[in-house]
Structures are given as C-alpha cells and as structure tokens.
XYZ file of C-alpha atoms in Angstrom:
711
model
C 0.000 0.000 0.000
C 1.720 3.119 -1.212
C 0.911 6.692 -0.241
C -0.332 9.081 -2.907
C -1.841 12.578 -2.825
C -5.246 13.932 -3.731
C -7.028 17.294 -3.349
C -10.113 18.064 -1.305
C -12.253 17.922 -4.481
C -11.232 14.263 -4.974
C -12.484 13.197 -1.541
C -15.640 12.779 0.530
C -16.627 11.019 3.766
C -17.253 7.322 3.212
C -20.838 6.272 3.995
C -19.330 3.090 5.460
C -17.299 4.831 8.174
C -18.435 3.374 11.526
C -18.020 6.704 13.375
C -21.607 7.992 13.181
C -21.796 10.344 16.207
C -22.232 13.793 14.648
C -20.797 15.687 17.624
C -17.598 13.627 17.704
C -17.250 13.621 13.939
C -17.555 17.406 13.691
C -15.275 18.263 16.640
C -12.400 19.240 14.360
C -11.329 22.712 15.515
C -8.284 21.462 17.367
C -7.386 19.069 14.563
C -7.627 21.846 11.988
C -5.239 23.990 14.056
C -2.838 21.056 14.325
C -2.926 20.371 10.549
C -2.291 24.031 9.836
C 0.551 24.300 12.313
C 2.281 20.927 12.016
C 1.049 19.493 8.745
C -0.471 16.073 8.091
C 1.097 13.304 10.173
C -0.994 10.329 9.030
C -2.516 9.594 5.613
C -6.235 9.052 5.089
C -7.400 5.548 4.105
C -9.773 5.886 1.153
C -11.686 3.652 -1.230
C -13.245 4.324 -4.661
C -16.852 5.534 -4.550
C -19.420 4.486 -7.203
C -19.704 7.172 -9.887
C -22.202 7.872 -12.640
C -21.311 7.758 -16.325
C -19.216 10.735 -17.326
C -18.708 11.905 -13.753
C -15.358 12.247 -12.011
C -14.549 9.405 -9.616
C -14.289 10.392 -5.942
C -12.773 8.528 -3.037
C -14.442 8.049 0.351
C -12.442 8.523 3.564
C -12.898 5.264 5.435
C -10.283 6.074 8.110
C -9.560 9.732 8.762
C -13.017 11.247 8.353
C -12.279 13.917 10.968
C -9.012 14.808 9.218
C -10.963 15.163 5.963
C -13.489 17.483 7.682
C -10.623 19.503 9.173
C -9.035 19.932 5.692
C -12.447 20.928 4.286
C -12.833 23.566 7.022
C -9.369 24.996 6.364
C -10.024 25.223 2.618
C -13.464 26.790 3.186
C -11.891 29.372 5.548
C -9.229 30.220 2.960
C -6.420 29.021 5.233
C -5.370 26.359 2.677
C -5.669 26.445 -1.111
C -8.222 24.203 -2.829
C -5.419 22.187 -4.482
C -3.553 21.522 -1.246
C -2.130 17.947 -1.484
C -3.605 15.463 1.001
C -1.771 12.193 1.675
C -3.969 9.116 1.192
C -3.693 5.313 0.980
C -6.076 3.819 -1.585
C -7.741 0.497 -0.709
C -9.258 -0.904 -3.914
C -12.285 -2.497 -2.213
C -15.897 -2.174 -3.333
C -17.657 -4.774 -1.146
C -19.725 -2.908 1.473
C -19.391 -5.626 4.122
C -15.611 -5.684 3.809
C -15.454 -1.875 3.934
C -17.532 -1.691 7.150
C -15.397 -4.421 8.730
C -12.221 -2.531 7.799
C -13.568 0.721 9.335
C -14.517 -1.073 12.542
C -11.103 -2.719 12.831
C -9.331 0.630 12.312
C -11.294 2.272 15.137
C -11.241 -0.674 17.559
C -7.465 -0.992 17.620
C -7.128 2.705 18.477
C -6.746 3.159 22.265
C -7.279 6.586 23.806
C -4.527 8.026 25.964
C -4.987 7.695 29.672
C -5.378 11.052 31.489
C -2.018 10.841 33.263
C -0.308 10.145 29.901
C -1.800 13.392 28.589
C -0.583 15.282 31.682
C 2.956 13.895 31.365
C 3.168 14.648 27.633
C 2.041 18.258 28.112
C 4.470 18.781 31.008
C 7.389 17.343 28.970
C 6.533 19.494 25.939
C 6.373 22.576 28.150
C 9.673 21.684 29.818
C 11.302 21.428 26.369
C 10.397 25.011 25.513
C 6.891 24.877 24.078
C 4.632 27.561 25.589
C 1.321 26.496 27.098
C -0.483 28.725 24.628
C 1.230 26.982 21.691
C 0.322 23.569 23.085
C -3.279 24.703 23.573
C -3.569 26.079 20.033
C -1.992 22.996 18.482
C -4.351 20.610 20.253
C -7.500 22.707 20.091
C -7.757 23.143 23.887
C -8.231 26.183 26.085
C -5.229 27.694 27.817
C -6.850 26.991 31.216
C -7.233 23.279 30.413
C -3.659 22.896 29.205
C -2.321 24.847 32.220
C -4.083 22.361 34.490
C -2.672 19.400 32.558
C 0.846 20.823 32.804
C 0.474 21.332 36.568
C -0.700 17.733 37.047
C 2.123 16.442 34.847
C 4.584 18.318 37.066
C 3.382 16.822 40.353
C 6.064 15.476 42.657
C 7.233 12.147 41.115
C 6.055 10.204 44.150
C 2.531 11.692 43.887
C 2.428 11.274 40.097
C 3.380 7.617 40.537
C 0.462 7.221 42.949
C -1.871 8.731 40.350
C -0.469 6.443 37.659
C -0.982 3.402 39.902
C -4.550 4.437 40.755
C -3.688 4.973 44.449
C -5.088 8.516 44.403
C -8.033 9.883 42.445
C -8.080 12.614 39.809
C -9.692 14.995 42.333
C -7.003 14.269 44.915
C -4.318 14.869 42.282
C -5.925 18.222 41.428
C -5.894 19.131 45.127
C -2.130 18.467 45.311
C -1.782 20.441 42.080
C -3.312 23.492 43.747
C 0.319 24.501 44.343
C 3.269 24.131 41.986
C 5.741 23.670 44.861
C 6.690 19.995 44.901
C 8.201 20.086 48.400
C 4.856 21.270 49.810
C 3.005 18.612 47.825
C 5.277 15.872 49.158
C 5.097 17.135 52.744
C 1.297 16.930 52.750
C 1.293 13.610 50.839
C 3.508 12.025 53.500
C 1.402 13.488 56.333
C -1.747 11.953 54.862
C -0.198 8.644 53.822
C -0.821 7.216 57.299
C -4.531 8.050 57.157
C -7.091 5.565 55.870
C -9.212 8.187 54.101
C -8.042 11.396 52.450
C -10.302 13.980 50.832
C -9.379 16.811 48.437
C -10.577 19.272 51.094
C -8.102 17.843 53.632
C -5.254 18.168 51.125
C -6.099 21.813 50.345
C -6.446 22.635 54.042
C -2.942 21.339 54.835
C -1.565 23.207 51.823
C -3.321 26.324 53.190
C -5.177 26.740 49.915
C -8.206 28.943 50.529
C -7.197 29.448 54.186
C -9.996 31.614 55.585
C -7.814 33.659 57.959
C -5.192 34.456 55.344
C -7.865 35.190 52.727
C -9.498 37.600 55.173
C -6.184 39.389 55.771
C -5.523 39.550 52.027
C -8.894 41.190 51.407
C -8.190 43.642 54.224
C -4.721 44.587 52.951
C -5.743 44.472 49.287
C -4.290 42.177 46.648
C -2.575 45.043 44.863
C -0.900 46.384 48.006
C 0.284 42.872 48.844
C 1.621 42.301 45.317
C 3.263 45.747 45.192
C 5.143 44.861 48.387
C 6.485 41.715 46.719
C 3.857 39.330 48.034
C 3.062 36.237 46.004
C -0.333 34.611 45.630
C -0.769 31.289 43.876
C -4.160 30.586 42.333
C -5.673 27.142 42.612
C -5.961 26.204 38.918
C -8.647 23.643 39.702
C -10.958 25.780 41.847
C -14.528 26.297 40.718
C -13.761 30.022 40.884
C -9.997 30.346 40.762
C -10.004 34.031 41.626
C -11.594 33.198 44.981
C -9.310 30.361 46.072
C -5.560 30.237 46.252
C -2.543 30.178 48.531
C -0.768 33.107 50.155
C 2.942 32.405 49.800
C 4.335 35.199 51.993
C 2.392 34.986 55.263
C 4.845 37.056 57.294
C 4.714 39.917 54.781
C 0.908 39.823 54.703
C 0.690 40.006 58.498
C 3.177 42.889 58.546
C 1.087 44.832 56.020
C -2.110 44.086 57.954
C -0.583 45.351 61.200
C 0.593 48.545 59.489
C -2.921 49.182 58.177
C -4.433 48.458 61.613
C -2.050 50.956 63.200
C -3.249 53.652 60.792
C -6.819 53.015 61.956
C -5.734 53.183 65.600
C -4.085 56.547 64.928
C -7.247 57.797 63.193
C -9.521 56.762 66.093
C -7.150 58.247 68.685
C -7.182 61.530 66.752
C -11.005 61.525 66.547
C -11.292 60.888 70.308
C -8.876 63.733 71.044
C -10.815 66.030 68.708
C -13.728 65.599 71.127
C -11.820 65.248 74.413
C -8.312 66.743 74.181
C -5.728 64.749 76.083
C -7.794 61.542 76.329
C -5.930 58.398 75.270
C -7.847 55.532 73.677
C -6.634 52.065 74.677
C -6.764 49.095 72.289
C -7.043 45.422 73.208
C -6.782 42.333 71.008
C -10.062 40.709 72.121
C -13.472 41.874 73.399
C -14.391 41.207 77.050
C -15.716 37.729 77.797
C -18.875 36.849 79.684
C -18.052 34.712 82.690
C -21.475 33.074 82.733
C -21.888 32.037 79.093
C -18.298 31.964 77.854
C -19.024 34.176 74.850
C -18.436 37.858 74.207
C -19.971 40.126 76.850
C -22.259 41.966 74.429
C -23.856 44.009 77.180
C -20.501 45.774 77.681
C -20.363 47.049 74.106
C -20.670 50.792 73.629
C -22.415 52.243 70.616
C -20.251 55.060 69.283
C -19.708 56.591 65.867
C -17.737 59.637 64.768
C -19.850 62.774 64.584
C -21.147 63.824 61.177
C -18.675 65.866 59.208
C -19.311 69.510 58.340
C -21.679 69.992 55.358
C -18.887 71.046 53.026
C -16.822 68.010 54.068
C -19.834 65.724 53.574
C -20.375 67.008 50.041
C -16.709 66.655 49.221
C -16.569 63.134 50.709
C -19.572 62.041 48.635
C -17.905 63.386 45.489
C -14.628 61.627 46.322
C -16.386 58.309 46.959
C -18.169 58.493 43.620
C -14.903 59.283 41.854
C -13.147 56.389 43.590
C -15.998 54.015 42.676
C -15.693 55.040 39.019
C -11.924 54.487 39.070
C -12.406 51.056 40.643
C -14.918 50.184 37.913
C -12.465 51.304 35.220
C -9.747 49.144 36.785
C -12.011 46.084 36.749
C -12.882 46.639 33.085
C -9.228 47.136 32.187
C -8.138 43.921 33.916
C -10.939 41.966 32.217
C -10.166 43.263 28.691
C -8.787 40.280 26.697
C -7.424 42.570 23.970
C -4.806 44.075 26.299
C -1.456 42.487 27.081
C 0.092 42.615 30.544
C 2.190 45.699 29.779
C -0.902 47.648 28.674
C -2.796 46.544 31.779
C 0.064 47.602 34.074
C 0.264 51.009 32.405
C -3.505 51.506 32.705
C -3.558 50.513 36.386
C -0.646 52.854 37.113
C -2.567 55.741 35.545
C -5.653 54.924 37.612
C -3.543 54.723 40.790
C -2.147 58.175 40.089
C -5.709 59.550 40.271
C -6.934 57.235 43.046
C -4.284 57.687 45.717
C -4.702 61.491 46.190
C -8.474 60.992 46.543
C -7.916 58.288 49.160
C -5.548 60.561 51.088
C -8.044 63.445 51.018
C -10.824 61.186 52.310
C -8.561 60.171 55.210
C -7.963 63.847 56.026
C -11.732 64.453 56.170
C -12.104 61.508 58.550
C -9.354 62.882 60.788
C -11.335 66.108 61.270
C -14.295 64.227 62.746
C -14.737 63.815 66.480
C -15.610 60.651 68.412
C -17.469 60.976 71.710
C -17.044 58.150 74.230
C -18.473 57.956 77.760
C -16.066 58.731 80.564
C -14.728 55.702 82.377
C -12.566 52.645 81.811
C -13.093 51.922 78.108
C -11.081 50.193 75.413
C -11.421 49.547 71.686
C -10.954 46.492 69.493
C -10.415 46.238 65.745
C -12.099 43.260 64.136
C -11.330 42.260 60.549
C -14.476 40.793 58.981
C -14.416 37.931 56.480
C -15.121 40.310 53.603
C -11.987 42.274 54.510
C -13.759 45.255 56.052
C -12.594 46.594 59.406
C -14.998 46.994 62.320
C -13.908 49.194 65.262
C -15.781 48.389 68.494
C -15.768 50.019 71.896
C -16.228 48.267 75.250
C -16.528 48.881 78.952
C -13.564 47.203 80.620
C -15.886 45.545 83.166
C -19.444 45.608 84.464
C -18.182 47.594 87.440
C -16.813 50.255 85.076
C -20.195 50.402 83.343
C -22.080 50.687 86.668
C -19.730 53.346 87.960
C -20.250 55.453 84.834
C -24.027 55.513 84.997
C -26.395 53.633 87.258
C -29.844 53.002 85.761
C -32.755 54.698 87.481
C -35.202 52.384 89.189
C -38.463 51.970 87.361
C -41.634 51.476 89.382
C -43.430 48.249 88.578
C -47.115 48.479 87.737
C -49.575 47.079 90.265
C -52.090 44.480 89.210
C -55.561 46.013 88.823
C -57.681 43.092 87.796
C -58.840 42.313 84.282
C -56.966 43.870 81.351
C -59.278 45.367 78.696
C -58.816 43.735 75.290
C -57.524 46.264 72.686
C -59.427 46.544 69.428
C -57.887 44.990 66.335
C -56.160 47.683 64.313
C -57.197 48.759 60.849
C -54.565 46.624 59.092
C -55.737 43.468 60.841
C -59.405 44.246 60.077
C -58.544 44.704 56.409
C -56.980 41.259 56.314
C -59.755 39.462 58.181
C -63.337 38.986 57.062
C -64.506 40.116 60.493
C -62.842 41.626 63.574
C -60.785 38.981 65.364
C -58.784 38.859 68.611
C -55.143 39.904 68.345
C -53.647 36.422 68.732
C -55.815 34.464 66.321
C -52.747 33.418 64.297
C -51.404 31.693 67.420
C -54.534 29.716 68.248
C -55.149 26.884 65.764
C -58.820 26.744 66.731
C -59.352 29.832 64.546
C -58.109 27.911 61.518
C -54.874 27.999 59.585
C -56.168 30.784 57.350
C -55.775 33.296 60.189
C -52.069 32.514 60.375
C -51.740 32.855 56.615
C -53.368 36.282 56.731
C -51.121 37.445 59.559
C -47.993 36.097 57.839
C -48.966 37.803 54.582
C -49.349 41.168 56.333
C -45.915 40.766 57.970
C -44.327 39.800 54.664
C -45.786 42.866 52.953
C -44.545 45.219 55.678
C -41.247 43.618 56.734
C -40.385 41.170 53.918
C -40.257 38.129 56.233
C -41.188 34.644 55.043
C -43.340 32.327 57.167
C -40.142 30.687 58.494
C -38.787 34.116 59.392
C -41.960 34.857 61.370
C -41.517 31.669 63.402
C -37.862 32.529 64.078
C -38.736 36.022 65.323
C -41.558 34.676 67.503
C -39.252 32.133 69.122
C -36.492 34.686 69.722
C -38.998 37.074 71.293
C -40.154 34.368 73.686
C -36.536 33.524 74.567
C -35.912 37.160 75.530
C -39.087 37.356 77.644
C -38.127 34.116 79.385
C -34.728 35.526 80.364
C -36.333 38.748 81.597
C -38.591 36.746 83.919
C -35.484 34.984 85.267
C -33.713 38.332 85.729
C -36.710 39.617 87.654
C -36.667 36.557 89.929
C -32.947 36.988 90.643
C -33.798 40.508 91.863
C -36.395 38.975 94.217
C -39.211 39.840 91.812
C -42.313 37.672 91.611
C -43.718 38.312 88.123
C -42.744 34.871 86.842
C -44.165 33.133 89.921
C -47.392 35.086 89.834
C -47.854 34.606 86.087
C -47.249 30.840 86.273
C -49.651 30.357 89.196
C -52.298 32.591 87.653
C -52.092 30.831 84.268
C -52.440 27.373 85.813
C -55.386 28.415 87.975
C -57.053 30.321 85.152
C -56.777 27.379 82.766
C -58.087 24.901 85.354
C -60.856 26.997 86.856
C -61.996 29.241 84.000
C -61.110 27.000 81.055
C -60.093 28.072 77.534
C -58.291 31.361 77.096
C -55.343 29.789 75.213
C -53.650 32.652 73.403
C -55.358 35.389 75.436
C -53.343 34.577 78.543
C -50.205 34.188 76.424
C -49.462 30.712 77.706
C -49.828 27.131 76.537
C -50.460 23.901 78.352
C -47.221 22.083 79.110
C -48.181 19.010 77.058
C -46.385 18.689 73.692
C -47.914 19.607 70.402
C -47.496 21.569 67.206
C -46.483 24.859 68.814
C -43.863 23.199 71.011
C -42.307 21.413 68.037
C -41.735 24.627 66.046
C -39.269 26.000 68.586
C -36.915 23.055 68.034
C -37.312 22.815 64.247
C -34.220 22.829 62.009
C -35.159 26.295 60.751
C -35.775 27.975 64.113
C -33.512 26.234 66.633
C -30.105 27.469 65.311
C -31.174 31.122 65.567
C -32.194 30.679 69.208
C -29.175 28.536 70.095
C -26.686 31.194 68.975
C -28.453 34.023 70.851
C -27.490 35.052 74.390
C -31.106 34.402 75.425
C -30.935 30.846 74.085
C -27.637 30.152 75.849
C -28.930 31.611 79.122
C -32.123 29.553 78.973
C -30.263 26.285 78.329
C -27.846 27.004 81.170
C -30.736 27.610 83.578
C -32.478 24.461 82.331
C -29.358 22.382 83.000
C -28.916 23.805 86.512
C -32.543 23.189 87.455
C -32.530 19.704 85.905
C -29.460 18.758 87.977
C -30.938 20.058 91.252
C -31.651 17.501 93.953
C -35.374 18.163 93.719
C -35.294 16.930 90.112
C -32.853 14.002 90.295
C -33.530 12.336 93.670
C -35.482 9.096 93.207
C -36.881 9.358 96.733
C -39.818 11.667 96.005
C -40.385 12.885 99.579
C -36.683 13.784 99.764
C -36.888 15.486 96.350
C -39.841 17.599 97.491
C -38.035 18.505 100.703
C -35.035 19.655 98.668
C -37.362 21.943 96.744
C -39.288 23.140 99.807
C -36.140 23.965 101.783
C -34.675 26.198 99.064
C -34.570 29.967 99.465
C -37.490 32.072 98.332
C -35.329 33.672 95.624
C -34.453 30.214 94.254
C -38.101 29.150 94.266
C -39.141 32.373 92.592
C -36.578 31.646 89.888
C -37.860 28.084 89.479
C -41.365 29.476 89.128
C -40.100 31.992 86.575
C -38.595 29.077 84.626
C -41.967 27.326 84.739
C -43.588 30.504 83.459
C -41.042 30.599 80.641
C -41.935 27.037 79.670
C -45.575 28.027 79.480
C -45.056 31.163 77.402
C -46.572 31.284 73.952
C -44.555 32.755 71.074
C -45.901 36.185 70.181
C -44.928 39.124 67.985
C -45.668 42.820 67.862
C -47.883 42.347 64.784
C -51.606 41.811 64.136
C -52.525 38.173 64.577
C -49.584 37.489 66.917
C -50.095 40.162 69.590
C -50.625 39.072 73.181
C -51.410 42.072 75.425
C -50.486 40.118 78.541
C -46.942 39.730 77.223
C -46.713 43.521 77.044
C -47.836 43.666 80.680
C -45.208 41.108 81.673
C -42.476 42.981 79.777
C -43.390 46.239 81.501
C -43.557 44.495 84.876
C -40.058 43.064 84.641
C -38.719 46.297 83.105
C -37.802 44.686 79.785
C -36.291 47.460 77.633
C -35.016 47.642 74.070
C -31.527 47.531 75.557
C -32.304 44.066 76.999
C -33.713 42.926 73.664
C -30.489 44.101 72.038
C -28.312 42.124 74.485
C -30.373 38.919 74.559
C -31.099 38.775 70.798
C -28.215 40.591 69.152
C -28.514 41.100 65.387
C -26.630 38.344 63.549
C -25.850 37.884 59.876
C -28.175 34.879 59.831
C -31.009 37.014 61.213
C -30.335 39.870 58.782
C -30.381 37.347 55.915
C -34.063 36.704 56.666
C -34.911 40.123 55.224
C -34.820 41.162 51.542
C -32.309 43.763 50.369
C -34.709 46.729 50.543
C -35.613 45.914 54.165
C -31.951 45.549 55.133
C -31.187 48.997 53.755
C -34.216 50.483 55.528
C -33.189 48.924 58.864
C -29.592 50.160 58.633
C -30.113 53.643 57.174
C -30.899 55.495 60.454
C -27.719 54.070 62.009
C -25.183 54.655 59.231
C -23.246 57.755 58.346
C -24.705 59.357 55.206
C -21.311 59.396 53.556
C -20.848 55.646 53.965
C -24.471 54.729 53.253
C -24.355 56.348 49.800
C -22.488 53.356 48.344
C -24.557 50.585 49.955
C -27.336 50.632 47.375
C -24.869 49.364 44.737
C -24.000 46.259 46.775
C -25.531 42.857 46.087
C -27.838 41.438 48.755
C -25.159 38.928 49.807
C -22.567 41.719 50.095
C -24.938 43.843 52.158
C -25.470 41.347 54.979
C -22.209 41.953 56.854
C -22.233 45.791 56.847
C -25.932 45.932 57.813
C -25.311 43.529 60.699
C -22.400 45.619 61.919
C -24.458 48.806 61.714
C -27.332 47.290 63.722
C -24.941 45.913 66.337
C -23.444 49.353 66.800
C -26.845 51.038 67.051
C -27.637 51.778 70.667
C -30.632 49.792 71.950
C -31.748 48.740 68.459
C -34.491 46.141 68.324
C -36.605 45.095 65.371
C -40.182 46.471 65.567
C -41.610 42.945 65.554
C -39.571 42.082 68.663
C -40.528 45.125 70.710
C -43.149 45.122 73.436
C -45.833 47.799 73.487
C -46.569 49.899 76.544
C -49.674 48.337 78.147
C -52.796 50.491 78.482
C -53.264 52.297 81.783
C -55.303 50.055 84.139
C -58.654 51.266 85.489
C -58.893 52.399 89.098
C -58.492 49.258 91.179
C -60.945 48.183 93.821
C -59.691 46.506 96.966
C -58.518 42.954 96.275
C -59.869 39.992 98.176
C -56.685 39.807 100.232
C -56.872 43.480 101.136
C -60.534 43.122 102.143
C -59.677 40.319 104.569
C -56.869 42.345 106.103
C -59.154 45.365 106.548
C -61.888 43.210 108.149
C -59.429 41.701 110.597
C -58.053 45.151 111.436
C -61.553 46.396 112.190
C-alpha cells in the first residue's frame, strides 16, 4: 500500500465509516489547528466511490473522516488552497461488508490516551520550551485546560506515581496540584499517607489553599498592596472560581502589612477621640471582654459610638470623592478583564488609575481625621475586628461591668400594680382589612381559629417587613426567649412576676377554662407549637443568641438540682421546699417561661399580657439588644430593601451612599455591623408595646380580709 496525494475535491466522507456520532465527527477545531501548524502526520485511508457515467470518480475517507473534515474547514476558511495535497492510501475495495469491517477494525485498535499520559506529555513538551499557549492552540484546547494538565504532569514524582498506579483519584491529584511547589506537595502527601481516608478538602487545608484567615487578611490589605510589596499569591488552577481560592505564599509579609494598616486606623480613632476630648488616650485590646457566665463575648458591655457627622462642606466633598473612587475602581475592573490588552498595557492603565486614586484616598482620610468621636467617661477600650469580607470593624467596650455601673447607674423603674382584668384592645385597621370580620389579636397563634388566620397574619408581615413564614416563626421564638430571660432576671432581683404569672395561668386554665392565646401561655403538654421552637429552621437562631444560651444554662442547673434528680420523692420535694425564696421564685419563673406562647408585635400574633409582663419586669429595648443581638443569619431573613431600611438610620450618610450598589449577599455583613453598633436597636416585631393604663383598682380579696381583721 503506497501513499499518494489527492485534493479536497477528490475526496468525501465514506458512507461506510463506523463513526456515526455527529458531535464527535464534527469536533475538528483542534485538529484543523494542528494540521495548519504541524502538517499532516498520518494519511487518510480511502476507497473508490461508485460514480455515474461521465462523472469524475471520488474517493471516500474510510479512516480519517475527521481529518478530511478539518481539511475541508481549512479550505473553506481560505487558510489552505483548494489544491492543497492530502496524503492518502487507496484500498481498492468495493464490497460494502468488507469496507464496514475494515472501518470497525481501524477504530477498535485505536486506544485513547490515559489522562495521566496526557498530563505527562504536556508537562514534557512545556519543559522542552513549548509555551502552554502553543500547546493549547496545536491541540484545540483552552489555555486553562492545558495549564491544568501541565500542573498535574509536574506533580512530585512520588505523587504522580500514585496517580499512575490508581492509588489517588483525579480529584485528589488536582488538590495536590493546587500549588506548583513539589516540596509542599510531598510534605502533605507524607502526612496523609498514614490516614485511611483522604479527601481533596483535607489536602487543600494542609496546603493552606483557601485558608480563611489568610484570605481575610488579604482582602483587608488588598491584593494590589500585597503584590506591590512583593507578596506572592498562587491561584488554585482547579478551583470552581480560581479568583476566589488560592494560597498566600508570603504569610509574614501579609501580616506585617495588615498590622501597618491596623495601626493607621488606631491613629485615626485616637485623633477623633482627642478632637472631642483633648488629652484623652484611647486604649486598644486584642479581644473583646468575655462573659463569665456564658463563655461568649460580653455583648452588654459594648458601647455604641460613631464619629460625629462631618461639616456639610466636608460631607459634600466626601460624597464626590467616593463616587470618583468608585468610578476608578470600575475602570480598573474593566481594564483587567479586557482580553485585547497584554500585561504591559494593563500595568500602564492601572498605574494611571492609581495616580488619580491615591490622592483621593488621602483626602478622604484627612476628612475623617477632622471628625470627632465621643465616648463615655470611664474605663473603656477599643478592638479592631477584621471581617471575612476584609472590612474593618472598630468596636468600643466597657472594661468591666463595674466600670459600666460606675459610669451611669440606671434609674429604678416602678413596677405596675395588678388592677384586675386587662381590657382587650381593638384589632387595628390593618388586621381588620386582612380578616373577614374583627378577630382577637392572637388568632394566628390559636389553631382553633383555623390555619387561614395565620396565613393572613404572615402575609401582612411579609408585605410590611419582607419576612417569610419561616422568618416569622424565628422572630416569635427569639422574642419568647428574651421574655423568658427577663422573667429569670426579675426573679434573681427577688421579683415575683414569673411566679405570679405561672400560678395565675395554671389556675385560670383549670378553673376558668379556655383562654389559650389570650393569657399568652400554653399547656405544658407537647404539640405543634412546642415542636416549632426546636425545628431545624428555628432552633439554630435561638441557640446562637445570648437568650438561648442563658435559657439552656438555667435548664441544666434546674434539671441537675436535687429536687429533680432524687429518686426518693419525699426527699426530692423537701429539697425543693427547703430552698430559698429567691431560688423558688426563679424556678417558678422558669416554669412561666416554659408556658409562654410565642408572640410578635404584629396583628394576629399580639398578646397584650406579654406587654404587661415585659413592663412588669422592666424589659427594655436595651435588653432585647443584648439577649437577641442582630446576627448575619437574622439579617439574611430580610430582603435587600428591608436591610437597607433597617440600617439607614444608624449609618453615616457618607458611607451609606455606596450601599445601594451592593448585592444582597454583600450587604449582609455591613448591615449587621451597623445594627450591632446602634444603641438599643431592636426590630419592631420584637418590641413590646406599653400596656394600656389600668382602670382604678378596687380593693382585692386579700386586702378586704386584712381590713376586716383590722376592724
């Protein structure tokens, strides 16, 4: 069989070629590039096609159909002339059965390369001087794909041998290939070799690829500032989003840059404090104060403080500067994403943008330095917390509860005296519009009114606050957790609201019957309402709150008391009976907390008696803020428009101007920080209304007996 040449006009695809998949047959872009760049390496195998009388004979490509299509594409595109010679081997066969058998045999004996053979070949070609772009163009692959192959082909020999032997998976190999440094690859490989199971995530973690702490510091410092200082950052070529996962190579340099930037913020805050109180020094600590009872941060010691608004002319100038900086940042992003520019053009463009950006940044800092920061007198310190998104959050704290008490002692608030029945408030206009007829305020709580009442109430809340039905249940449960803790606080101060409420509820339910939601309590048997509080949706929000932690701690202490664990029941009762009155009041307050329904400050979920309880135990917005601090998970319950509306009153106008451009996911962290800093902030749904003034009270039964005996 000798090789001869033909032109594209002499050839066609054989109808007997066994490769019939159209997608595979037409995937010839890479092959066309290879033919153009390197020429034809293998001849086509052709056979004579039947031809009509007087027509030119053509030959069908039995083996090499894709090469024929690639030549056709090159000729059609004008990249090769129509008479370009194509090497062929002519098989003088006309029997269809023999032709199909020959095509099958030609394709069956062909064995595809194994993946690791591809990786090794690419790595060797690159090592011999071929650029990755050339390899990609020759083989019709993207530069990203070929870069990944080259990295895998350059794995440490010991790891590559494991891949070749099937001892590690492709995904594990890609995890090792997240770094090009073979000594790091081998170090991690040997660490994990003694483990029975190894995951790609474990490999990346030990390589410090995508390390959350280092990524946070890099965002804070800025990738450009880090790179300008000589810092190196290695992208994970196999990440789903490579620009969001990589490895910081110069940790010490990054930490040095972060500390320098933190020190600038300390200097700024010290200057702002001295602008307000000359001579006052602001102290900084590494960590916030801890709560000795719960082990977490002592949130009640946090001080809400923001620099005073700048002068009007400074505010206008700051807004202008921020807009200019935002435009420059947008131009930089477009420049970096422009595929038509080479690296030199990008560097020159970024340098020009920096020349305009840096003076604006310096001027904005000068405006900030002219602001003043008012802090209460007393023992106070500040912390600087770097958030995961790279933003910096200054916070201010009382050094201790004693320091807070010494600075300002709260005035005692007189507790209201019981005056008999509480008049039921009328349903407001919004509730009446939702319901076919006037209904009591807590109809969404009581299932006897039908599920439709809850749907109506939830719809009204969604329209006003943007909360889903799950969000409503979360807020209700958090509100109950706060009220529970306030009853316990009252008992610790020798108050009796929890005791009186628990006793009254039990007697009222037994003697008067009914009155489920009206008294704001439930029977202690299980049921639908009890199950919601421990659902997968609700429970995590309560568990991470201070109120949830306090309640569980009190539950554990009471459960472990002798009165609860002694098997000898008379002895158990004696242990209870012999306790102090304060302890028993607290136990009764816990019982009252167990009985509490979950209410909200919204039509359909309002329980007036809960407002009375809150007023009686002096539950203030400040307590709501401490026991149910705003968290990112809670803020995420609200749509973007509601988040902006909640934060706006508590954010400097200059800073707030840029928030509207943020995505909802990007808005969560800054809104949460703003609400945490807001003094005594509580969501309207969580607040308790001031109860109506009670009517003039007649003498109670107990008072009447005392007066009779005195007479």
